[in-house]
Coordinates of C-alpha atoms in Angstrom, one line a residue:
X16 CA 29.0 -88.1 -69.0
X17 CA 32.2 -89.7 -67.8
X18 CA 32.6 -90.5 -64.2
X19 CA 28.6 -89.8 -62.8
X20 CA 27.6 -91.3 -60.2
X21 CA 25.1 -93.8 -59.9
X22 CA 23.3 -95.0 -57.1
X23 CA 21.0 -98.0 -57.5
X24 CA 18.5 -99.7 -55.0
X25 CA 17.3 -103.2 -55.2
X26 CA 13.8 -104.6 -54.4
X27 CA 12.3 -107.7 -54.5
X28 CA 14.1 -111.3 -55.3
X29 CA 17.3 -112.8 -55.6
X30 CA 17.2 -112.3 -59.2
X31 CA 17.0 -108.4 -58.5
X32 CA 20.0 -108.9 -56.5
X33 CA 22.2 -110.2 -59.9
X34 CA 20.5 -107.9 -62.3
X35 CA 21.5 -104.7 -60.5
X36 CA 25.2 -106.2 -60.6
X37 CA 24.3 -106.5 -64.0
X38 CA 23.0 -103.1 -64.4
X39 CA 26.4 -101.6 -62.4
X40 CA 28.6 -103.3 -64.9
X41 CA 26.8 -102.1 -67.8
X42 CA 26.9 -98.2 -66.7
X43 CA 30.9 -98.7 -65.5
X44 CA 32.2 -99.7 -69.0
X45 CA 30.2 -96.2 -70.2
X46 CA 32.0 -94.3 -67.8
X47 CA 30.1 -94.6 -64.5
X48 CA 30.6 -95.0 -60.9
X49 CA 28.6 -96.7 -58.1
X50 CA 27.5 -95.6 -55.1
X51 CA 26.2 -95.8 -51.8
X52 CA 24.9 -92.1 -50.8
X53 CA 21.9 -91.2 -52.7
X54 CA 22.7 -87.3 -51.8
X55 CA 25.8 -87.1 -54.1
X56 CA 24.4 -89.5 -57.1
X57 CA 24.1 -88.0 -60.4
X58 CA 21.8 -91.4 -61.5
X59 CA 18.9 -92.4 -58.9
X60 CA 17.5 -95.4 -60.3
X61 CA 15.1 -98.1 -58.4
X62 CA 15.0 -101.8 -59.3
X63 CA 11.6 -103.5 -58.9
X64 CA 9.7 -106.2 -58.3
X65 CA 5.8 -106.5 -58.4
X66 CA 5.4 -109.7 -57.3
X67 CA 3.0 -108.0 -54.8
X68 CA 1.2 -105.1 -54.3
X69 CA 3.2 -103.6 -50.9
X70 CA 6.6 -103.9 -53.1
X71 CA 5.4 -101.7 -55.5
X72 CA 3.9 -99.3 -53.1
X73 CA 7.1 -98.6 -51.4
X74 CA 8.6 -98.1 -55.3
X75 CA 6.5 -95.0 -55.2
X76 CA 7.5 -93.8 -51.9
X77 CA 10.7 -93.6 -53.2
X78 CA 10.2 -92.1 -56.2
X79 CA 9.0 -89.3 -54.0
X80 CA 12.5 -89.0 -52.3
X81 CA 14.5 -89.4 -55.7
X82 CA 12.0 -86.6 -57.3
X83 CA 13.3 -84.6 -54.4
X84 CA 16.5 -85.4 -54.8
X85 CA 16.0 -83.8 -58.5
X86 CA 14.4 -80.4 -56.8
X87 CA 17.6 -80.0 -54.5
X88 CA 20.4 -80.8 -57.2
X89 CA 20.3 -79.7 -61.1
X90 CA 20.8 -82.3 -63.3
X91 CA 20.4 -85.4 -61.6
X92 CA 17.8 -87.7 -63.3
X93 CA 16.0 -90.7 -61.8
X94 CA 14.4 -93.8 -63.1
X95 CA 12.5 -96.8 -62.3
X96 CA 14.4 -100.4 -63.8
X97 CA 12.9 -104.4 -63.7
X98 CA 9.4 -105.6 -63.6
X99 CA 7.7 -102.4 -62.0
X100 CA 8.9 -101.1 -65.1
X101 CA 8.0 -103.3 -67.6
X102 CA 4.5 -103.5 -65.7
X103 CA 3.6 -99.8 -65.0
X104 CA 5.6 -98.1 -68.1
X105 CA 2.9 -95.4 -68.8
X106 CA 2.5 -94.4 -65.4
X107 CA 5.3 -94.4 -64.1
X108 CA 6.0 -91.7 -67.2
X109 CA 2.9 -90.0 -66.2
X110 CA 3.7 -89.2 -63.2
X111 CA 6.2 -86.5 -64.5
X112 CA 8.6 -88.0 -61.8
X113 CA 10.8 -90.3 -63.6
X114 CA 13.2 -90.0 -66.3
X115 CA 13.5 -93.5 -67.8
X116 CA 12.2 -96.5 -67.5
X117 CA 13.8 -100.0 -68.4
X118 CA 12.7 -103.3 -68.6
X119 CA 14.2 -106.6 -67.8
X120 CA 15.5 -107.3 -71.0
X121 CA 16.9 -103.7 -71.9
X122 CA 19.3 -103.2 -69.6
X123 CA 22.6 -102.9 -72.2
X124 CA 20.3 -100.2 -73.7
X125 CA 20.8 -97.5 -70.2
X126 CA 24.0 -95.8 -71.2
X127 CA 22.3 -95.0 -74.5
X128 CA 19.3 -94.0 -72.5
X129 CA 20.7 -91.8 -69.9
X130 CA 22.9 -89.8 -72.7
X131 CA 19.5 -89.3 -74.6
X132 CA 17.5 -88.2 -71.4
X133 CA 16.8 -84.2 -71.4
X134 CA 13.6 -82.6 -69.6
X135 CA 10.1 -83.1 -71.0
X136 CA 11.8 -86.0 -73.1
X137 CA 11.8 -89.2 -70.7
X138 CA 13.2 -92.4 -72.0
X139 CA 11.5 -95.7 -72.4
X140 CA 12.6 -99.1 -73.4
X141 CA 10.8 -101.9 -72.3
X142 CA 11.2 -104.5 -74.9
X143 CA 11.1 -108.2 -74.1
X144 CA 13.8 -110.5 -75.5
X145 CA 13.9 -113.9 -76.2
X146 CA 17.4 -114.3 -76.7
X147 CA 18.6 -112.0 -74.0
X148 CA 20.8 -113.5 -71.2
X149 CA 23.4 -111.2 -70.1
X150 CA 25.6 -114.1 -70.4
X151 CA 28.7 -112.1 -72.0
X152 CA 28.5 -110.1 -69.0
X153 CA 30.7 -110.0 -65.5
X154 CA 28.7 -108.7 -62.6
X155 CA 29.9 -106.1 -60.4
X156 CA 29.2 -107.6 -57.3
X157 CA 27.9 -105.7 -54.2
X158 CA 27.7 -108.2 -51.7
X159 CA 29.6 -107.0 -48.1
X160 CA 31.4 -110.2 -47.4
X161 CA 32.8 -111.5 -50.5
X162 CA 32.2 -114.7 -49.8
X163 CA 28.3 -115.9 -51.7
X164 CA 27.8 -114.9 -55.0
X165 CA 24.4 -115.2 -57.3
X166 CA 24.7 -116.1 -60.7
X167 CA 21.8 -116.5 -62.9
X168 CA 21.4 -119.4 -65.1
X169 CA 17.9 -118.7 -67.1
X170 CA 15.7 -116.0 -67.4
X171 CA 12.2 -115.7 -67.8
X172 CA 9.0 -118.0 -67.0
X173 CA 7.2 -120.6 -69.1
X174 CA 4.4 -121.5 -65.7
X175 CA 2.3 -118.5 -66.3
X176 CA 0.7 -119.3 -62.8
X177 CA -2.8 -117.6 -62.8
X178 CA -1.4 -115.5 -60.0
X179 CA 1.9 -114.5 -61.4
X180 CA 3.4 -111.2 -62.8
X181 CA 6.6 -112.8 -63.9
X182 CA 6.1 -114.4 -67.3
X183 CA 4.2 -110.7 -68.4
X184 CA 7.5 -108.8 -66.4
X185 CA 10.2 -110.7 -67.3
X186 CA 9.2 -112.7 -70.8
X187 CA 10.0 -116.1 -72.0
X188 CA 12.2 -118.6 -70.3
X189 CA 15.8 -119.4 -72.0
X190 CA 18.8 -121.1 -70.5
X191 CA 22.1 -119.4 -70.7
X192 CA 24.7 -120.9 -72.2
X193 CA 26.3 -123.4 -69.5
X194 CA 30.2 -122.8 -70.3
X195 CA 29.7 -119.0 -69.6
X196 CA 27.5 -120.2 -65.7
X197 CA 31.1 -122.4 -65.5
X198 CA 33.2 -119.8 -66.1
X199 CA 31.4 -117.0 -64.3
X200 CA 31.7 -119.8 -61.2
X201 CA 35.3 -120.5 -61.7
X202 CA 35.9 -116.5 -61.6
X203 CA 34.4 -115.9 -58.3
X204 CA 36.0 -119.2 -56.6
X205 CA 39.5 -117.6 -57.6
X206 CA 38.7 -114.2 -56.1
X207 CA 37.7 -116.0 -52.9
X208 CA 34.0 -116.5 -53.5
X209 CA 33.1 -119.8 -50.8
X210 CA 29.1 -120.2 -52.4
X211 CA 27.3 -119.5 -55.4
X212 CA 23.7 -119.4 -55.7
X213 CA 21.8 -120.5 -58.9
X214 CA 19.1 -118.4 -60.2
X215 CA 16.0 -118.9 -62.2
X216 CA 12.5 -118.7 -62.0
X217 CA 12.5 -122.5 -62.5
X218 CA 16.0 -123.9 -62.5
X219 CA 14.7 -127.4 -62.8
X220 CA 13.4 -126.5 -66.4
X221 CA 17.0 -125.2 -67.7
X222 CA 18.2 -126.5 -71.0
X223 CA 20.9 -125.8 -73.0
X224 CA 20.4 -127.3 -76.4
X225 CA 24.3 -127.3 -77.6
X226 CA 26.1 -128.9 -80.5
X227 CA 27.8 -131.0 -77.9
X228 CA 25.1 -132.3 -77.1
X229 CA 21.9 -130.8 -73.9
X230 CA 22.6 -129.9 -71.0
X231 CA 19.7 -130.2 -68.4
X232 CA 20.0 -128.3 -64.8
X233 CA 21.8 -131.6 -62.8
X234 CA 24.3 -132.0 -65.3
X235 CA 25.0 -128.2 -64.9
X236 CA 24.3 -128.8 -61.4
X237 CA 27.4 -130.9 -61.3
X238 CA 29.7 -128.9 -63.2
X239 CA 29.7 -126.1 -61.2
X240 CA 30.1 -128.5 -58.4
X241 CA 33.3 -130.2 -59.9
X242 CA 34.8 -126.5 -60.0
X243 CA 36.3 -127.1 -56.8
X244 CA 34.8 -129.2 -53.4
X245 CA 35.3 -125.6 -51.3
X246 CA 32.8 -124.3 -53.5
X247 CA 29.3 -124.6 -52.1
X248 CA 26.8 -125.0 -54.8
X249 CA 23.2 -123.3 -54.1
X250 CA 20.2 -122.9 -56.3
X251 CA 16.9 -121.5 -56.2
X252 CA 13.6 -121.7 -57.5
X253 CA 12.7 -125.7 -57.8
X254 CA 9.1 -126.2 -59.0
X255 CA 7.5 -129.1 -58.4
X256 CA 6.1 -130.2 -61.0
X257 CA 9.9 -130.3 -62.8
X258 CA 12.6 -131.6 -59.8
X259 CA 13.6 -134.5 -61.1
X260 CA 14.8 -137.9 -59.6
X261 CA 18.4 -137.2 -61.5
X262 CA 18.8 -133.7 -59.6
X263 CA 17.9 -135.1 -56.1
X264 CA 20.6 -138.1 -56.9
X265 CA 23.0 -135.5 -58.1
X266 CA 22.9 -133.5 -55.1
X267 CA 23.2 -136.5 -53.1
X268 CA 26.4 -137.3 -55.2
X269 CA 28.3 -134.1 -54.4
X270 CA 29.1 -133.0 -50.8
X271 CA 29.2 -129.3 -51.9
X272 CA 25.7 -128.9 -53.6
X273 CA 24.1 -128.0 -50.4
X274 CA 21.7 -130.6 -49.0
X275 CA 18.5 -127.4 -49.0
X276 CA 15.7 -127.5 -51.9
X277 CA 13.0 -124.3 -51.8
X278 CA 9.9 -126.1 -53.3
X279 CA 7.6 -123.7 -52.9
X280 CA 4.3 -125.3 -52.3
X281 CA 1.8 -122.4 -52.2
X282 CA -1.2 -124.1 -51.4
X283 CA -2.7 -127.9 -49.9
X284 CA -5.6 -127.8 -51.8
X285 CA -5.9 -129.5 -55.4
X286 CA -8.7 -127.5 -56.0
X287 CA -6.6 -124.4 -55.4
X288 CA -3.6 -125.6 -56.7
X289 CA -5.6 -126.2 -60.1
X290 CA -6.7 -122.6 -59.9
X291 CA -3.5 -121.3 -59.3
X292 CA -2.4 -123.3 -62.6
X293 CA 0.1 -125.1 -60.5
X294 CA 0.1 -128.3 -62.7
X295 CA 0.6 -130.3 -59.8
X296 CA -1.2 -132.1 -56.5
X297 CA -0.9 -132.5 -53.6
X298 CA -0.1 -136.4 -53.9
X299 CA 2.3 -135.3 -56.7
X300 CA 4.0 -132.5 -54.2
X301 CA 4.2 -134.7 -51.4
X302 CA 5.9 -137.9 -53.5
X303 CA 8.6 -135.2 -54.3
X304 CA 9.0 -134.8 -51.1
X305 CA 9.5 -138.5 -50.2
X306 CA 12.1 -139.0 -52.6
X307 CA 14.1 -136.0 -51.0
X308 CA 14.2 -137.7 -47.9
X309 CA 14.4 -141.1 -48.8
X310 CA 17.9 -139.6 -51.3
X311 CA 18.8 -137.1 -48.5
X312 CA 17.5 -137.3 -45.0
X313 CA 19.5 -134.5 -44.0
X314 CA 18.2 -132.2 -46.5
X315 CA 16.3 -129.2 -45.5
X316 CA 13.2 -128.2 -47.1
X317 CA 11.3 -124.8 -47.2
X318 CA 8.3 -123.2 -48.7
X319 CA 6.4 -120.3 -50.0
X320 CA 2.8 -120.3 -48.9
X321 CA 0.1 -118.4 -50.5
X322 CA -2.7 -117.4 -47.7
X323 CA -6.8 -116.3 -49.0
X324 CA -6.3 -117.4 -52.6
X325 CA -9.3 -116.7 -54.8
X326 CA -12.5 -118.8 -53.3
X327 CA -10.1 -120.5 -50.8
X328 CA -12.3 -122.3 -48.6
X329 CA -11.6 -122.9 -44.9
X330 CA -11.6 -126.9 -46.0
X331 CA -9.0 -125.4 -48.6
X332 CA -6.9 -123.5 -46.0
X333 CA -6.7 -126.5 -43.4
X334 CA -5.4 -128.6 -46.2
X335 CA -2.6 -125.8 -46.4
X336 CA -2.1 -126.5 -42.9
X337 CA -2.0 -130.1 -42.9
X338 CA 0.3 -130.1 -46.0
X339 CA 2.7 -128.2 -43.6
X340 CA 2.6 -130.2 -40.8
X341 CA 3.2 -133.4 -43.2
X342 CA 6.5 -131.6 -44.7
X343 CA 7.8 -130.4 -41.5
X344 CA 9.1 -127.6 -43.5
X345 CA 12.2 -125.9 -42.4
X346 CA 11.3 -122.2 -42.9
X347 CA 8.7 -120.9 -45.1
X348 CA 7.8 -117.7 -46.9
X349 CA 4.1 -116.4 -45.9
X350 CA 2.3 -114.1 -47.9
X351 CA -1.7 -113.2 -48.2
X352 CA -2.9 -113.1 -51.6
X353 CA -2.7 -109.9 -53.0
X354 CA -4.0 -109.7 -56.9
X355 CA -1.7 -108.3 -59.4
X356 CA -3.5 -106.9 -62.5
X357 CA -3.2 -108.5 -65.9
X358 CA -3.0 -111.9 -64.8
X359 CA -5.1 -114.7 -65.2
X360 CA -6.7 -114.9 -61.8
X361 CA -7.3 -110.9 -61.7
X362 CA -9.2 -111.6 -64.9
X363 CA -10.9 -115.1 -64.5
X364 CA -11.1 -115.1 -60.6
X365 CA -12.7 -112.3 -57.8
X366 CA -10.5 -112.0 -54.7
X367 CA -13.0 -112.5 -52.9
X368 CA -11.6 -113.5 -49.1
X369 CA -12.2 -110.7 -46.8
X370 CA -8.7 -109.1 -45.8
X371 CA -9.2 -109.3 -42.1
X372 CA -9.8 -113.4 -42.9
X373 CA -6.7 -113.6 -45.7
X374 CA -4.4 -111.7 -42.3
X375 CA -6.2 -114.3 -39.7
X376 CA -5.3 -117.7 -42.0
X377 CA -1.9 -116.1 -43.1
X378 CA -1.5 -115.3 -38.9
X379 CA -2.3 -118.9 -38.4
X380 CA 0.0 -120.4 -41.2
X381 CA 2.8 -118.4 -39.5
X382 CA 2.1 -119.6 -36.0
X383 CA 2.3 -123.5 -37.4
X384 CA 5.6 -122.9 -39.5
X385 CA 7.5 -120.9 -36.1
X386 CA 6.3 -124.6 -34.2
X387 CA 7.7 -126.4 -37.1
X388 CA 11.3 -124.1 -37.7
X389 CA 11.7 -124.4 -33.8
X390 CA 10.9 -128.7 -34.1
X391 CA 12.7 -128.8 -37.4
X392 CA 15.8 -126.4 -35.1
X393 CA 15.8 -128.8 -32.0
X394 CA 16.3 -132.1 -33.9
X395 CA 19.8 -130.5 -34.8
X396 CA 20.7 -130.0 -31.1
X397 CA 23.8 -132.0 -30.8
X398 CA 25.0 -132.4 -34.0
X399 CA 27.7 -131.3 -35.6
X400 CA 28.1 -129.1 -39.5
X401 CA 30.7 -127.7 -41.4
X402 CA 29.6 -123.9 -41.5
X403 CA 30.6 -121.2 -44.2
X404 CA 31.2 -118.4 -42.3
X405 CA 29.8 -115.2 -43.1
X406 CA 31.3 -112.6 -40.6
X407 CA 30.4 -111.3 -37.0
X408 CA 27.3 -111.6 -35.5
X409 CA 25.1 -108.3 -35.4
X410 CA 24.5 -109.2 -31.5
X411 CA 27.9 -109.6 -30.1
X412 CA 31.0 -109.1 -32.4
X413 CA 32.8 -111.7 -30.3
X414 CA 30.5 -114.1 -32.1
X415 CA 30.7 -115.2 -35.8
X416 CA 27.6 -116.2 -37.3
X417 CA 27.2 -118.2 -41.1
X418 CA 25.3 -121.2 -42.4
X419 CA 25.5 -124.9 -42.4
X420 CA 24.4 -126.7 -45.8
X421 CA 21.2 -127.1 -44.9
X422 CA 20.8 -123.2 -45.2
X423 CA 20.4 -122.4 -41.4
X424 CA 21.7 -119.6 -39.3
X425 CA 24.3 -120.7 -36.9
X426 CA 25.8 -118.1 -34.7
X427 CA 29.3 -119.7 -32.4
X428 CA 32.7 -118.1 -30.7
X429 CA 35.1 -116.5 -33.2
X430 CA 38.2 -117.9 -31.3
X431 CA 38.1 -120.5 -28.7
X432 CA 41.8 -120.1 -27.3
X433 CA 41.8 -122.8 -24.6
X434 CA 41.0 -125.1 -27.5
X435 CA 43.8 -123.8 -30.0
X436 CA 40.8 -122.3 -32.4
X437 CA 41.9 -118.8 -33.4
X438 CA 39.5 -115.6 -34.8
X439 CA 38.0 -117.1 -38.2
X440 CA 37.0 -114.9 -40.7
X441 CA 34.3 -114.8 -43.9
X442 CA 34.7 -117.3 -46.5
X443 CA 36.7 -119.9 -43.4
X444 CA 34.9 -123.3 -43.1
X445 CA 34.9 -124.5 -39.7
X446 CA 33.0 -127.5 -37.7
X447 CA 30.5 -126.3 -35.0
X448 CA 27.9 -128.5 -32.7
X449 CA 24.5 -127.2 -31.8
X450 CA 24.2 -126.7 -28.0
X451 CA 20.8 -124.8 -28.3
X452 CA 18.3 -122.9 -30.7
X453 CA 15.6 -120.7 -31.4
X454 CA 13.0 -121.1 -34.2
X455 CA 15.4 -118.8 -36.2
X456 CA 19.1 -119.8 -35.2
X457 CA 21.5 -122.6 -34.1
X458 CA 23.5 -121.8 -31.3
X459 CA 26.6 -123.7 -31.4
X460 CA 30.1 -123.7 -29.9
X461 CA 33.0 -124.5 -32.7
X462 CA 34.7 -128.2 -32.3

């Protein structure tokens, strides 16, 4: 089994992104090597997410192309990892087209698993863990630039949000242990990582209960921060029931935690935020809010929106819209409601908004939020931000592109000769100012 090949794609969140780095350094100690061409793997395996329904569709698509990938080659063996997995176990077996299937939790389990697999005799190991962290583990990363790396801090969800898959895909929460976050942190920065991003379902909710004493998410906050100050700090998901005053202050306390909080919102309604099992309001959500600008005025803030929720009423919808308009959010993420059996609103709730209405309020929300990005984009004109940079610009390679602190794109000359500035490269910090923009981008020149 030594020396296979494994080839591994990833769908779905950040947290996707970190477990299949997880996954990669599991199969190398066994003897495996990674890949990029699906036609000369040994191992096609798909990591999941089933947050909503279209992910998961375009999982079986491509379990059609791995299954043929069986027909043409003997001996390869495919399998589907991650929530898909842990959601659709006996069908993904019954479709005769998969070899294994792994959970979340069960990833130090594969080499084990793939050994075992023979045909007729798929694999299966789905067990959730409430212990299991992967904290002992070093990623293999697979980013291109080698400059931002994730690294999760917690996994699993405590919310259950009625419309949520996670806490039934991905188990309990638990902290990881915040000395191994440290040192996985302190790693990267010394093989030239620039940015780390923070992962969890609900970072604000991390606690590590040591003999030293707890350790809540700003006190972690900060000692990845102390590392070194050309280490940008990052972290996603905030809920906002759980940002606290002492992680806004934090942040303002540190020039490299970047000044961007994603606080997703989902809805504007209190009726529909109650539904949703939220546990907050609107005048709770929008207080957070204040305190973030009145700590930070420069921080960005963005959003995930949740379009033709169960019974959403038009009243319900134009309080969405209004609660966007009285953010000003930054960039959002805009989804229509799409019901995701086994939790509580597919069993307490009918989804009962017509599609063609859920696509024309989800069309609206997005026509609001590209006003807003492009307001939110021309306050910046004029000023001036250190930018991480991230490598060329897909447009023109003469242009470097990377992102300010406040998480947007800024795209600016490689080399500006006349001025002394020569070619940067990824993982340089350089000072640009904003001459123009688009909803999406800052166009700058570097200073």
């Amino acid at each position: 089994m030594s020396h296979r090949k494994v080839y591994i794609e990833t769908y779905g969140c950040q947290m996707n992104v970190n477990d299949t780095e997880v996954i990669f350094s599991i199969l190398a100690k066994a003897g495996y090597e990674r890949t990029e061409n699906m036609e000369e793997a040994d191992v096609l395996m798909a990591n999941t997410c089933s947050v909503r329904d279209n992910a998961e569709q375009r999982i079986w698509g491509r379990i059609d192309q791995f299954y043929g990938q069986k027909r043409l080659r003997e001996g390869v063996v495919t399998g589907i990892v991650g929530c898909m997995a842990e959601r659709l176990k006996d069908k993904l077996l019954e479709s005769g087209r998969v070899d294994f299937v792994a959970g979340p939790d069960t990833y130090r389990s594969l080499p084990s698993m793939l050994a075992a697999v023979r045909p007729g005799f798929p694999q299966i190991n789905v067990e959730l863990s409430r212990e299991e962290t992967y904290a002992d583990i070093e990623p293999v990363r697979i980013d291109k630039n080698g400059v931002s790396a994730f690294i999760s801090i917690m996994r699993g969800c405590n919310n259950v949000c009625s419309y949520c898959v996670v806490p039934y895909t991905r188990g309990a929460e638990r902290s990881r242990d915040p000395r191994t976050i440290v040192r996985e942190a302190c790693d990267l920065f010394s093989k030239g990582y620039r940015e780390v991003t923070l992962l969890g379902q609900n970072v604000d909710s991390y606690l590590w209960k040591g003999n030293d004493g707890d350790v809540d998410f700003a006190d972690l906050l900060a000692s990845v921060a102390a590392i070194s100050p050309d280490l940008r700090v990052r972290f996603s998901t905030s809920h906002p029931k759980d940002i606290s005053d002492k992680v806004i202050v934090t942040m303002s306390e540190h020039d490299n935690i970047c000044r961007h909080i994603h606080l997703p919102v989902q809805s504007g309604s209190d009726a529909m935020l109650e539904k949703m099992r939220r546990r907050y309001t609107r005048e709770w959500y929008l207080g957070r809010v204040a305190k973030i600008r009145e700590v930070m005025p420069d921080c960005a803030i963005t959003t995930d929106i949740i379009a033709g929720f169960c019974g959403e009423t038009l009243s319900d919808h134009e309080d969405t819209l209004s609660v966007m308009r009285a953010v000003g959010y930054d960039y959002a993420y805009m989804f229509q409601y799409s019901e995701r059996p086994g939790t509580l609103a597919a069993l307490k709730y009918p989804d009962d908004i017509p599609a063609e209405e859920k696509t024309r309020r989800l069309n609206e929300i997005i026509s609001l939020q590209n006003e807003l990005s492009l307001e939110s984009n021309r306050r910046d004109v004029g000023k001036t931000f250190k930018v991480l940079v991230e490598g060329p610009s897909k447009r023109d390679p003469k242009d470097s592109c990377g992102r300010a602190s406040n998480n947007k794109m800024c795209v600016f000359p490689s080399a500006v000769p006349e001025k002394g500035l020569s070619d940067c490269k990824a993982g340089d910090y350089v000072n640009v100012k904003v001459l123009s923009c688009t909803s999406a981008t800052l166009i700058c020149e570097r200073v």
